[in-house]
């Protein structure tokens, strides 16, 4: 029964059923608006400590800080992996890296039987768009966004191509769009760097995203805005020493910093400005109270473009970075904004991960969850009802580079194993030691055995993936 129907009924029932009416209206007030718009903004290689609202002091991020002040910061939220492609696969499918199709940076596509969050949104009647970096299917493959639930796509399919901020082409839907940049070096996938820089890809991606919001704002719609910043152009860095490829350094141009540091800061501040443009447009269109905007990162910070993570304290209090399974490689700055639904100014310590986006989407759209996921909806947490929030028995990661690593978080405990999936186990108490400085494994054999059991349960061998 709708709220309107209840109000009509109350005129007839008067005071006969006041307790019943109060209960139902209270329950209705806790429910999310029917079929909200959803915008998911994903940064690329942004460290836990690189936003002001997560402790950053040198890089200015006023719009994301405002978003956090008006919404909720998740302080114990995790990426699906410590590198790009598997993290995005976990996010899209709700399966952790022990079960996911794509578990490392390789050119393997999603298959027709894989169900993505975009397909769930489509089944619920949403318009869907992806602007930015995909990484889960090459040109002509089964993993193309149009074949995985997206009505519209603009950006990069190939991760290597996405390193190049001034490429000669981007992809719209399934076709190449020629850009005016003149390459100094560019391979068949579009990777390389430009001799003449005419059009910065991030600006083009943002304009397409904003245009989609204008067209679809009556809703419901889902926009996956998968930004490439602040990822470095690795190829340019190896040749020219600076991979933070920007049109200009903005407010950092006159700082007495090395060029890569200026570029890193300018990338993040420009990203911050553009997140603000998204929020401003949603408010201008009168859609704020029916739009959930989430911001996160695909993994921890990098130093691939020549910038100095230690100068920026890029991982804050955490240990490790991209390609580590320590907290700095997988715990990511995450913010939720939804006026009238997400409580303002809150910090949530809920230990979730990006694979939980699938179950949350299903809860928002009243669609069944696909089989085989490891996903728990965090909608109660978003709605300010933490007592109703379910938690995972454990969160799990596996990584195939550097001899192979596994990690599991269960409650306050975090265990890591490697090199090798039969290697030495480390154990940390994240409540007391979020920086993972004191290995407690020698004094806690029962907890170590418990963690090993979880790792064995979570890992399902796949012939496509071998430790290297």
JSON list of C-alpha atoms in Angstrom, two decimals, residues 88-313:
[
{"chain": "A", "resi": 88, "resn": "UNK", "atom": "CA", "xyz": [36.39, -3.74, -12.29]},
{"chain": "A", "resi": 89, "resn": "UNK", "atom": "CA", "xyz": [35.24, -7.31, -12.87]},
{"chain": "A", "resi": 90, "resn": "UNK", "atom": "CA", "xyz": [34.44, -7.71, -9.16]},
{"chain": "A", "resi": 91, "resn": "UNK", "atom": "CA", "xyz": [32.57, -4.39, -9.20]},
{"chain": "A", "resi": 92, "resn": "UNK", "atom": "CA", "xyz": [30.49, -5.33, -12.24]},
{"chain": "A", "resi": 93, "resn": "UNK", "atom": "CA", "xyz": [29.71, -8.97, -11.35]},
{"chain": "A", "resi": 94, "resn": "UNK", "atom": "CA", "xyz": [29.64, -9.14, -7.54]},
{"chain": "A", "resi": 95, "resn": "UNK", "atom": "CA", "xyz": [32.12, -12.04, -7.49]},
{"chain": "A", "resi": 96, "resn": "UNK", "atom": "CA", "xyz": [35.41, -11.81, -5.60]},
{"chain": "A", "resi": 97, "resn": "UNK", "atom": "CA", "xyz": [38.71, -12.69, -7.24]},
{"chain": "A", "resi": 98, "resn": "UNK", "atom": "CA", "xyz": [38.54, -16.30, -6.08]},
{"chain": "A", "resi": 99, "resn": "UNK", "atom": "CA", "xyz": [35.50, -16.81, -8.35]},
{"chain": "A", "resi": 100, "resn": "UNK", "atom": "CA", "xyz": [35.53, -13.93, -10.85]},
{"chain": "A", "resi": 101, "resn": "UNK", "atom": "CA", "xyz": [36.00, -14.36, -14.59]},
{"chain": "A", "resi": 102, "resn": "UNK", "atom": "CA", "xyz": [38.87, -11.86, -14.70]},
{"chain": "A", "resi": 103, "resn": "UNK", "atom": "CA", "xyz": [41.42, -12.12, -11.88]},
{"chain": "A", "resi": 104, "resn": "UNK", "atom": "CA", "xyz": [44.36, -10.18, -13.29]},
{"chain": "A", "resi": 105, "resn": "UNK", "atom": "CA", "xyz": [45.34, -7.57, -15.88]},
{"chain": "A", "resi": 106, "resn": "UNK", "atom": "CA", "xyz": [44.86, -9.57, -19.07]},
{"chain": "A", "resi": 107, "resn": "UNK", "atom": "CA", "xyz": [42.89, -9.11, -22.27]},
{"chain": "A", "resi": 108, "resn": "UNK", "atom": "CA", "xyz": [40.20, -11.62, -21.37]},
{"chain": "A", "resi": 109, "resn": "UNK", "atom": "CA", "xyz": [36.58, -10.55, -21.95]},
{"chain": "A", "resi": 110, "resn": "UNK", "atom": "CA", "xyz": [33.47, -11.10, -19.93]},
{"chain": "A", "resi": 111, "resn": "UNK", "atom": "CA", "xyz": [31.32, -13.83, -21.51]},
{"chain": "A", "resi": 112, "resn": "UNK", "atom": "CA", "xyz": [27.61, -13.81, -22.39]},
{"chain": "A", "resi": 113, "resn": "UNK", "atom": "CA", "xyz": [26.76, -15.80, -19.27]},
{"chain": "A", "resi": 114, "resn": "UNK", "atom": "CA", "xyz": [28.33, -13.18, -16.98]},
{"chain": "A", "resi": 115, "resn": "UNK", "atom": "CA", "xyz": [25.69, -10.92, -15.44]},
{"chain": "A", "resi": 116, "resn": "UNK", "atom": "CA", "xyz": [26.71, -7.32, -14.77]},
{"chain": "A", "resi": 117, "resn": "UNK", "atom": "CA", "xyz": [25.11, -4.65, -12.61]},
{"chain": "A", "resi": 118, "resn": "UNK", "atom": "CA", "xyz": [24.30, -2.81, -15.86]},
{"chain": "A", "resi": 119, "resn": "UNK", "atom": "CA", "xyz": [22.20, -5.76, -16.98]},
{"chain": "A", "resi": 120, "resn": "UNK", "atom": "CA", "xyz": [20.35, -5.71, -13.67]},
{"chain": "A", "resi": 121, "resn": "UNK", "atom": "CA", "xyz": [19.62, -2.02, -14.16]},
{"chain": "A", "resi": 122, "resn": "UNK", "atom": "CA", "xyz": [18.44, -2.66, -17.73]},
{"chain": "A", "resi": 123, "resn": "UNK", "atom": "CA", "xyz": [16.10, -5.39, -16.56]},
{"chain": "A", "resi": 124, "resn": "UNK", "atom": "CA", "xyz": [14.63, -2.89, -14.09]},
{"chain": "A", "resi": 125, "resn": "UNK", "atom": "CA", "xyz": [13.90, -0.41, -16.87]},
{"chain": "A", "resi": 126, "resn": "UNK", "atom": "CA", "xyz": [16.90, 1.90, -16.47]},
{"chain": "A", "resi": 127, "resn": "UNK", "atom": "CA", "xyz": [18.81, 3.69, -19.21]},
{"chain": "A", "resi": 128, "resn": "UNK", "atom": "CA", "xyz": [22.47, 2.76, -18.78]},
{"chain": "A", "resi": 129, "resn": "UNK", "atom": "CA", "xyz": [25.71, 4.43, -19.82]},
{"chain": "A", "resi": 130, "resn": "UNK", "atom": "CA", "xyz": [29.44, 3.94, -19.31]},
{"chain": "A", "resi": 131, "resn": "UNK", "atom": "CA", "xyz": [31.76, 6.87, -19.86]},
{"chain": "A", "resi": 132, "resn": "UNK", "atom": "CA", "xyz": [35.46, 6.25, -19.33]},
{"chain": "A", "resi": 133, "resn": "UNK", "atom": "CA", "xyz": [37.52, 3.09, -18.94]},
{"chain": "A", "resi": 134, "resn": "UNK", "atom": "CA", "xyz": [36.07, -0.40, -19.32]},
{"chain": "A", "resi": 135, "resn": "UNK", "atom": "CA", "xyz": [38.90, -2.98, -19.37]},
{"chain": "A", "resi": 136, "resn": "UNK", "atom": "CA", "xyz": [36.63, -6.06, -19.52]},
{"chain": "A", "resi": 137, "resn": "UNK", "atom": "CA", "xyz": [36.40, -6.70, -23.25]},
{"chain": "A", "resi": 138, "resn": "UNK", "atom": "CA", "xyz": [38.28, -5.68, -26.40]},
{"chain": "A", "resi": 139, "resn": "UNK", "atom": "CA", "xyz": [36.88, -4.53, -29.74]},
{"chain": "A", "resi": 140, "resn": "UNK", "atom": "CA", "xyz": [34.74, -7.27, -31.29]},
{"chain": "A", "resi": 141, "resn": "UNK", "atom": "CA", "xyz": [34.64, -9.41, -28.14]},
{"chain": "A", "resi": 142, "resn": "UNK", "atom": "CA", "xyz": [31.79, -10.72, -26.01]},
{"chain": "A", "resi": 143, "resn": "UNK", "atom": "CA", "xyz": [32.85, -8.30, -23.30]},
{"chain": "A", "resi": 144, "resn": "UNK", "atom": "CA", "xyz": [31.93, -5.10, -25.11]},
{"chain": "A", "resi": 145, "resn": "UNK", "atom": "CA", "xyz": [29.84, -2.77, -22.91]},
{"chain": "A", "resi": 146, "resn": "UNK", "atom": "CA", "xyz": [26.93, -2.92, -25.38]},
{"chain": "A", "resi": 147, "resn": "UNK", "atom": "CA", "xyz": [26.90, -6.70, -24.88]},
{"chain": "A", "resi": 148, "resn": "UNK", "atom": "CA", "xyz": [27.14, -6.42, -21.10]},
{"chain": "A", "resi": 149, "resn": "UNK", "atom": "CA", "xyz": [24.19, -4.17, -20.30]},
{"chain": "A", "resi": 150, "resn": "UNK", "atom": "CA", "xyz": [25.16, -0.66, -21.40]},
{"chain": "A", "resi": 151, "resn": "UNK", "atom": "CA", "xyz": [22.94, 1.31, -23.78]},
{"chain": "A", "resi": 152, "resn": "UNK", "atom": "CA", "xyz": [25.71, 3.81, -24.40]},
{"chain": "A", "resi": 153, "resn": "UNK", "atom": "CA", "xyz": [29.51, 3.74, -24.14]},
{"chain": "A", "resi": 154, "resn": "UNK", "atom": "CA", "xyz": [32.19, 6.35, -24.72]},
{"chain": "A", "resi": 155, "resn": "UNK", "atom": "CA", "xyz": [35.83, 6.00, -23.77]},
{"chain": "A", "resi": 156, "resn": "UNK", "atom": "CA", "xyz": [38.50, 3.30, -23.65]},
{"chain": "A", "resi": 157, "resn": "UNK", "atom": "CA", "xyz": [37.99, -0.44, -23.98]},
{"chain": "A", "resi": 158, "resn": "UNK", "atom": "CA", "xyz": [41.63, -1.40, -23.63]},
{"chain": "A", "resi": 159, "resn": "UNK", "atom": "CA", "xyz": [43.56, -0.65, -20.39]},
{"chain": "A", "resi": 160, "resn": "UNK", "atom": "CA", "xyz": [46.80, -0.01, -22.26]},
{"chain": "A", "resi": 161, "resn": "UNK", "atom": "CA", "xyz": [45.00, 2.46, -24.54]},
{"chain": "A", "resi": 162, "resn": "UNK", "atom": "CA", "xyz": [43.65, 4.19, -21.41]},
{"chain": "A", "resi": 163, "resn": "UNK", "atom": "CA", "xyz": [47.19, 5.16, -20.34]},
{"chain": "A", "resi": 164, "resn": "UNK", "atom": "CA", "xyz": [47.25, 7.62, -23.25]},
{"chain": "A", "resi": 165, "resn": "UNK", "atom": "CA", "xyz": [45.47, 10.88, -22.34]},
{"chain": "A", "resi": 166, "resn": "UNK", "atom": "CA", "xyz": [45.98, 12.27, -25.87]},
{"chain": "A", "resi": 167, "resn": "UNK", "atom": "CA", "xyz": [45.15, 9.31, -28.12]},
{"chain": "A", "resi": 168, "resn": "UNK", "atom": "CA", "xyz": [44.20, 9.48, -31.78]},
{"chain": "A", "resi": 169, "resn": "UNK", "atom": "CA", "xyz": [40.87, 7.79, -31.10]},
{"chain": "A", "resi": 170, "resn": "UNK", "atom": "CA", "xyz": [38.33, 6.83, -28.46]},
{"chain": "A", "resi": 171, "resn": "UNK", "atom": "CA", "xyz": [35.41, 4.41, -28.77]},
{"chain": "A", "resi": 172, "resn": "UNK", "atom": "CA", "xyz": [31.74, 5.40, -29.01]},
{"chain": "A", "resi": 173, "resn": "UNK", "atom": "CA", "xyz": [29.59, 2.31, -28.57]},
{"chain": "A", "resi": 174, "resn": "UNK", "atom": "CA", "xyz": [31.49, -0.05, -30.92]},
{"chain": "A", "resi": 175, "resn": "UNK", "atom": "CA", "xyz": [33.10, 2.45, -33.30]},
{"chain": "A", "resi": 176, "resn": "UNK", "atom": "CA", "xyz": [36.33, 4.40, -33.19]},
{"chain": "A", "resi": 177, "resn": "UNK", "atom": "CA", "xyz": [36.00, 8.18, -32.98]},
{"chain": "A", "resi": 178, "resn": "UNK", "atom": "CA", "xyz": [38.98, 10.03, -34.49]},
{"chain": "A", "resi": 179, "resn": "UNK", "atom": "CA", "xyz": [40.60, 12.71, -32.30]},
{"chain": "A", "resi": 180, "resn": "UNK", "atom": "CA", "xyz": [42.90, 15.55, -33.49]},
{"chain": "A", "resi": 181, "resn": "UNK", "atom": "CA", "xyz": [45.92, 14.54, -31.37]},
{"chain": "A", "resi": 182, "resn": "UNK", "atom": "CA", "xyz": [49.15, 13.88, -33.30]},
{"chain": "A", "resi": 183, "resn": "UNK", "atom": "CA", "xyz": [51.11, 10.91, -31.87]},
{"chain": "A", "resi": 184, "resn": "UNK", "atom": "CA", "xyz": [54.79, 10.83, -31.10]},
{"chain": "A", "resi": 185, "resn": "UNK", "atom": "CA", "xyz": [54.39, 7.10, -30.63]},
{"chain": "A", "resi": 186, "resn": "UNK", "atom": "CA", "xyz": [51.22, 5.01, -30.70]},
{"chain": "A", "resi": 187, "resn": "UNK", "atom": "CA", "xyz": [50.73, 1.26, -31.01]},
{"chain": "A", "resi": 188, "resn": "UNK", "atom": "CA", "xyz": [47.83, -0.68, -32.54]},
{"chain": "A", "resi": 189, "resn": "UNK", "atom": "CA", "xyz": [45.83, -0.53, -29.29]},
{"chain": "A", "resi": 190, "resn": "UNK", "atom": "CA", "xyz": [46.24, 3.25, -29.05]},
{"chain": "A", "resi": 191, "resn": "UNK", "atom": "CA", "xyz": [48.82, 3.22, -26.28]},
{"chain": "A", "resi": 192, "resn": "UNK", "atom": "CA", "xyz": [51.66, 5.74, -26.45]},
{"chain": "A", "resi": 193, "resn": "UNK", "atom": "CA", "xyz": [51.91, 9.51, -26.17]},
{"chain": "A", "resi": 194, "resn": "UNK", "atom": "CA", "xyz": [51.33, 12.58, -28.29]},
{"chain": "A", "resi": 195, "resn": "UNK", "atom": "CA", "xyz": [53.66, 15.00, -30.04]},
{"chain": "A", "resi": 196, "resn": "UNK", "atom": "CA", "xyz": [50.83, 17.52, -30.50]},
{"chain": "A", "resi": 197, "resn": "UNK", "atom": "CA", "xyz": [48.24, 17.54, -27.73]},
{"chain": "A", "resi": 198, "resn": "UNK", "atom": "CA", "xyz": [44.87, 18.86, -28.88]},
{"chain": "A", "resi": 199, "resn": "UNK", "atom": "CA", "xyz": [42.15, 17.06, -26.89]},
{"chain": "A", "resi": 200, "resn": "UNK", "atom": "CA", "xyz": [42.60, 15.68, -23.38]},
{"chain": "A", "resi": 201, "resn": "UNK", "atom": "CA", "xyz": [40.51, 12.52, -23.12]},
{"chain": "A", "resi": 202, "resn": "UNK", "atom": "CA", "xyz": [39.27, 13.14, -19.57]},
{"chain": "A", "resi": 203, "resn": "UNK", "atom": "CA", "xyz": [37.55, 16.36, -20.68]},
{"chain": "A", "resi": 204, "resn": "UNK", "atom": "CA", "xyz": [35.85, 14.57, -23.58]},
{"chain": "A", "resi": 205, "resn": "UNK", "atom": "CA", "xyz": [34.67, 11.77, -21.29]},
{"chain": "A", "resi": 206, "resn": "UNK", "atom": "CA", "xyz": [33.25, 14.24, -18.78]},
{"chain": "A", "resi": 207, "resn": "UNK", "atom": "CA", "xyz": [31.28, 16.11, -21.45]},
{"chain": "A", "resi": 208, "resn": "UNK", "atom": "CA", "xyz": [29.72, 12.86, -22.69]},
{"chain": "A", "resi": 209, "resn": "UNK", "atom": "CA", "xyz": [28.79, 11.93, -19.12]},
{"chain": "A", "resi": 210, "resn": "UNK", "atom": "CA", "xyz": [27.18, 15.30, -18.42]},
{"chain": "A", "resi": 211, "resn": "UNK", "atom": "CA", "xyz": [25.26, 15.13, -21.70]},
{"chain": "A", "resi": 212, "resn": "UNK", "atom": "CA", "xyz": [23.91, 11.71, -20.75]},
{"chain": "A", "resi": 213, "resn": "UNK", "atom": "CA", "xyz": [22.71, 13.03, -17.39]},
{"chain": "A", "resi": 214, "resn": "UNK", "atom": "CA", "xyz": [20.91, 15.91, -19.13]},
{"chain": "A", "resi": 215, "resn": "UNK", "atom": "CA", "xyz": [19.20, 13.52, -21.52]},
{"chain": "A", "resi": 216, "resn": "UNK", "atom": "CA", "xyz": [18.30, 10.86, -18.95]},
{"chain": "A", "resi": 217, "resn": "UNK", "atom": "CA", "xyz": [17.66, 12.88, -15.78]},
{"chain": "A", "resi": 218, "resn": "UNK", "atom": "CA", "xyz": [13.91, 12.17, -15.71]},
{"chain": "A", "resi": 219, "resn": "UNK", "atom": "CA", "xyz": [15.11, 8.69, -14.88]},
{"chain": "A", "resi": 220, "resn": "UNK", "atom": "CA", "xyz": [15.63, 6.14, -13.92]},
{"chain": "A", "resi": 221, "resn": "UNK", "atom": "CA", "xyz": [19.19, 5.94, -15.20]},
{"chain": "A", "resi": 222, "resn": "UNK", "atom": "CA", "xyz": [22.53, 4.37, -14.28]},
{"chain": "A", "resi": 223, "resn": "UNK", "atom": "CA", "xyz": [25.78, 6.12, -15.17]},
{"chain": "A", "resi": 224, "resn": "UNK", "atom": "CA", "xyz": [29.10, 4.38, -14.59]},
{"chain": "A", "resi": 225, "resn": "UNK", "atom": "CA", "xyz": [31.66, 7.18, -14.82]},
{"chain": "A", "resi": 226, "resn": "UNK", "atom": "CA", "xyz": [34.94, 5.26, -14.85]},
{"chain": "A", "resi": 227, "resn": "UNK", "atom": "CA", "xyz": [37.56, 8.00, -14.89]},
{"chain": "A", "resi": 228, "resn": "UNK", "atom": "CA", "xyz": [41.16, 7.40, -15.98]},
{"chain": "A", "resi": 229, "resn": "UNK", "atom": "CA", "xyz": [42.65, 9.97, -13.58]},
{"chain": "A", "resi": 230, "resn": "UNK", "atom": "CA", "xyz": [44.98, 9.93, -11.72]},
{"chain": "A", "resi": 231, "resn": "UNK", "atom": "CA", "xyz": [46.48, 6.89, -13.51]},
{"chain": "A", "resi": 232, "resn": "UNK", "atom": "CA", "xyz": [49.81, 7.67, -15.16]},
{"chain": "A", "resi": 233, "resn": "UNK", "atom": "CA", "xyz": [50.70, 7.34, -18.80]},
{"chain": "A", "resi": 234, "resn": "UNK", "atom": "CA", "xyz": [53.24, 4.61, -18.14]},
{"chain": "A", "resi": 235, "resn": "UNK", "atom": "CA", "xyz": [54.64, 4.60, -21.66]},
{"chain": "A", "resi": 236, "resn": "UNK", "atom": "CA", "xyz": [55.29, 8.35, -21.63]},
{"chain": "A", "resi": 237, "resn": "UNK", "atom": "CA", "xyz": [56.85, 8.07, -18.17]},
{"chain": "A", "resi": 238, "resn": "UNK", "atom": "CA", "xyz": [59.30, 5.41, -19.30]},
{"chain": "A", "resi": 239, "resn": "UNK", "atom": "CA", "xyz": [60.41, 7.54, -22.25]},
{"chain": "A", "resi": 240, "resn": "UNK", "atom": "CA", "xyz": [60.11, 11.11, -20.93]},
{"chain": "A", "resi": 241, "resn": "UNK", "atom": "CA", "xyz": [60.12, 10.68, -17.15]},
{"chain": "A", "resi": 242, "resn": "UNK", "atom": "CA", "xyz": [56.71, 12.25, -16.45]},
{"chain": "A", "resi": 243, "resn": "UNK", "atom": "CA", "xyz": [53.54, 10.22, -16.85]},
{"chain": "A", "resi": 244, "resn": "UNK", "atom": "CA", "xyz": [51.15, 12.67, -15.18]},
{"chain": "A", "resi": 245, "resn": "UNK", "atom": "CA", "xyz": [49.89, 13.89, -18.52]},
{"chain": "A", "resi": 246, "resn": "UNK", "atom": "CA", "xyz": [47.84, 17.07, -18.04]},
{"chain": "A", "resi": 247, "resn": "UNK", "atom": "CA", "xyz": [46.82, 20.10, -20.14]},
{"chain": "A", "resi": 248, "resn": "UNK", "atom": "CA", "xyz": [48.19, 22.33, -17.35]},
{"chain": "A", "resi": 249, "resn": "UNK", "atom": "CA", "xyz": [49.10, 22.17, -13.67]},
{"chain": "A", "resi": 250, "resn": "UNK", "atom": "CA", "xyz": [46.45, 24.65, -12.54]},
{"chain": "A", "resi": 251, "resn": "UNK", "atom": "CA", "xyz": [46.92, 25.95, -9.00]},
{"chain": "A", "resi": 252, "resn": "UNK", "atom": "CA", "xyz": [50.08, 23.86, -8.62]},
{"chain": "A", "resi": 253, "resn": "UNK", "atom": "CA", "xyz": [51.96, 25.39, -11.58]},
{"chain": "A", "resi": 254, "resn": "UNK", "atom": "CA", "xyz": [54.08, 27.67, -9.41]},
{"chain": "A", "resi": 255, "resn": "UNK", "atom": "CA", "xyz": [54.76, 25.18, -6.64]},
{"chain": "A", "resi": 256, "resn": "UNK", "atom": "CA", "xyz": [58.39, 24.26, -6.03]},
{"chain": "A", "resi": 257, "resn": "UNK", "atom": "CA", "xyz": [57.65, 20.62, -6.82]},
{"chain": "A", "resi": 258, "resn": "UNK", "atom": "CA", "xyz": [58.93, 18.21, -9.46]},
{"chain": "A", "resi": 259, "resn": "UNK", "atom": "CA", "xyz": [56.77, 18.10, -12.58]},
{"chain": "A", "resi": 260, "resn": "UNK", "atom": "CA", "xyz": [55.25, 14.65, -11.88]},
{"chain": "A", "resi": 261, "resn": "UNK", "atom": "CA", "xyz": [54.10, 15.81, -8.43]},
{"chain": "A", "resi": 262, "resn": "UNK", "atom": "CA", "xyz": [52.45, 18.88, -9.93]},
{"chain": "A", "resi": 263, "resn": "UNK", "atom": "CA", "xyz": [50.75, 16.64, -12.46]},
{"chain": "A", "resi": 264, "resn": "UNK", "atom": "CA", "xyz": [49.53, 14.20, -9.83]},
{"chain": "A", "resi": 265, "resn": "UNK", "atom": "CA", "xyz": [48.01, 16.96, -7.73]},
{"chain": "A", "resi": 266, "resn": "UNK", "atom": "CA", "xyz": [46.51, 18.70, -10.77]},
{"chain": "A", "resi": 267, "resn": "UNK", "atom": "CA", "xyz": [44.90, 15.46, -11.97]},
{"chain": "A", "resi": 268, "resn": "UNK", "atom": "CA", "xyz": [43.21, 14.90, -8.64]},
{"chain": "A", "resi": 269, "resn": "UNK", "atom": "CA", "xyz": [42.05, 18.49, -8.28]},
{"chain": "A", "resi": 270, "resn": "UNK", "atom": "CA", "xyz": [40.68, 18.48, -11.85]},
{"chain": "A", "resi": 271, "resn": "UNK", "atom": "CA", "xyz": [38.84, 15.25, -11.09]},
{"chain": "A", "resi": 272, "resn": "UNK", "atom": "CA", "xyz": [37.49, 16.87, -7.93]},
{"chain": "A", "resi": 273, "resn": "UNK", "atom": "CA", "xyz": [36.21, 19.83, -9.93]},
{"chain": "A", "resi": 274, "resn": "UNK", "atom": "CA", "xyz": [34.42, 17.51, -12.34]},
{"chain": "A", "resi": 275, "resn": "UNK", "atom": "CA", "xyz": [32.78, 15.49, -9.58]},
{"chain": "A", "resi": 276, "resn": "UNK", "atom": "CA", "xyz": [31.45, 18.86, -8.43]},
{"chain": "A", "resi": 277, "resn": "UNK", "atom": "CA", "xyz": [30.08, 19.49, -11.92]},
{"chain": "A", "resi": 278, "resn": "UNK", "atom": "CA", "xyz": [28.14, 16.22, -11.71]},
{"chain": "A", "resi": 279, "resn": "UNK", "atom": "CA", "xyz": [26.65, 17.14, -8.33]},
{"chain": "A", "resi": 280, "resn": "UNK", "atom": "CA", "xyz": [25.82, 20.67, -9.51]},
{"chain": "A", "resi": 281, "resn": "UNK", "atom": "CA", "xyz": [24.04, 19.35, -12.60]},
{"chain": "A", "resi": 282, "resn": "UNK", "atom": "CA", "xyz": [21.98, 16.87, -10.60]},
{"chain": "A", "resi": 283, "resn": "UNK", "atom": "CA", "xyz": [20.90, 19.67, -8.28]},
{"chain": "A", "resi": 284, "resn": "UNK", "atom": "CA", "xyz": [20.19, 22.04, -11.18]},
{"chain": "A", "resi": 285, "resn": "UNK", "atom": "CA", "xyz": [17.94, 19.41, -12.75]},
{"chain": "A", "resi": 286, "resn": "UNK", "atom": "CA", "xyz": [16.02, 18.94, -9.50]},
{"chain": "A", "resi": 287, "resn": "UNK", "atom": "CA", "xyz": [17.07, 15.29, -9.27]},
{"chain": "A", "resi": 288, "resn": "UNK", "atom": "CA", "xyz": [19.20, 15.32, -6.09]},
{"chain": "A", "resi": 289, "resn": "UNK", "atom": "CA", "xyz": [16.74, 13.57, -3.77]},
{"chain": "A", "resi": 290, "resn": "UNK", "atom": "CA", "xyz": [16.21, 10.76, -6.25]},
{"chain": "A", "resi": 291, "resn": "UNK", "atom": "CA", "xyz": [19.86, 10.24, -7.22]},
{"chain": "A", "resi": 292, "resn": "UNK", "atom": "CA", "xyz": [22.49, 8.19, -5.41]},
{"chain": "A", "resi": 293, "resn": "UNK", "atom": "CA", "xyz": [26.03, 9.28, -6.29]},
{"chain": "A", "resi": 294, "resn": "UNK", "atom": "CA", "xyz": [28.90, 7.07, -5.18]},
{"chain": "A", "resi": 295, "resn": "UNK", "atom": "CA", "xyz": [32.61, 7.77, -5.53]},
{"chain": "A", "resi": 296, "resn": "UNK", "atom": "CA", "xyz": [35.45, 5.29, -5.08]},
{"chain": "A", "resi": 297, "resn": "UNK", "atom": "CA", "xyz": [38.75, 4.07, -6.59]},
{"chain": "A", "resi": 298, "resn": "UNK", "atom": "CA", "xyz": [39.67, 0.84, -8.37]},
{"chain": "A", "resi": 299, "resn": "UNK", "atom": "CA", "xyz": [42.72, 0.21, -6.15]},
{"chain": "A", "resi": 300, "resn": "UNK", "atom": "CA", "xyz": [45.37, 1.98, -4.11]},
{"chain": "A", "resi": 301, "resn": "UNK", "atom": "CA", "xyz": [47.79, 4.68, -5.22]},
{"chain": "A", "resi": 302, "resn": "UNK", "atom": "CA", "xyz": [50.59, 4.28, -7.73]},
{"chain": "A", "resi": 303, "resn": "UNK", "atom": "CA", "xyz": [54.02, 5.75, -8.42]},
{"chain": "A", "resi": 304, "resn": "UNK", "atom": "CA", "xyz": [54.17, 4.76, -12.07]},
{"chain": "A", "resi": 305, "resn": "UNK", "atom": "CA", "xyz": [54.31, 8.27, -13.51]},
{"chain": "A", "resi": 306, "resn": "UNK", "atom": "CA", "xyz": [57.24, 9.55, -11.48]},
{"chain": "A", "resi": 307, "resn": "UNK", "atom": "CA", "xyz": [55.25, 11.21, -8.68]},
{"chain": "A", "resi": 308, "resn": "UNK", "atom": "CA", "xyz": [56.27, 10.71, -5.03]},
{"chain": "A", "resi": 309, "resn": "UNK", "atom": "CA", "xyz": [53.54, 9.00, -3.00]},
{"chain": "A", "resi": 310, "resn": "UNK", "atom": "CA", "xyz": [55.47, 9.60, 0.21]},
{"chain": "A", "resi": 311, "resn": "UNK", "atom": "CA", "xyz": [55.45, 13.36, -0.47]},
{"chain": "A", "resi": 312, "resn": "UNK", "atom": "CA", "xyz": [51.66, 13.35, -0.58]},
{"chain": "A", "resi": 313, "resn": "UNK", "atom": "CA", "xyz": [51.25, 10.63, 2.08]}
]
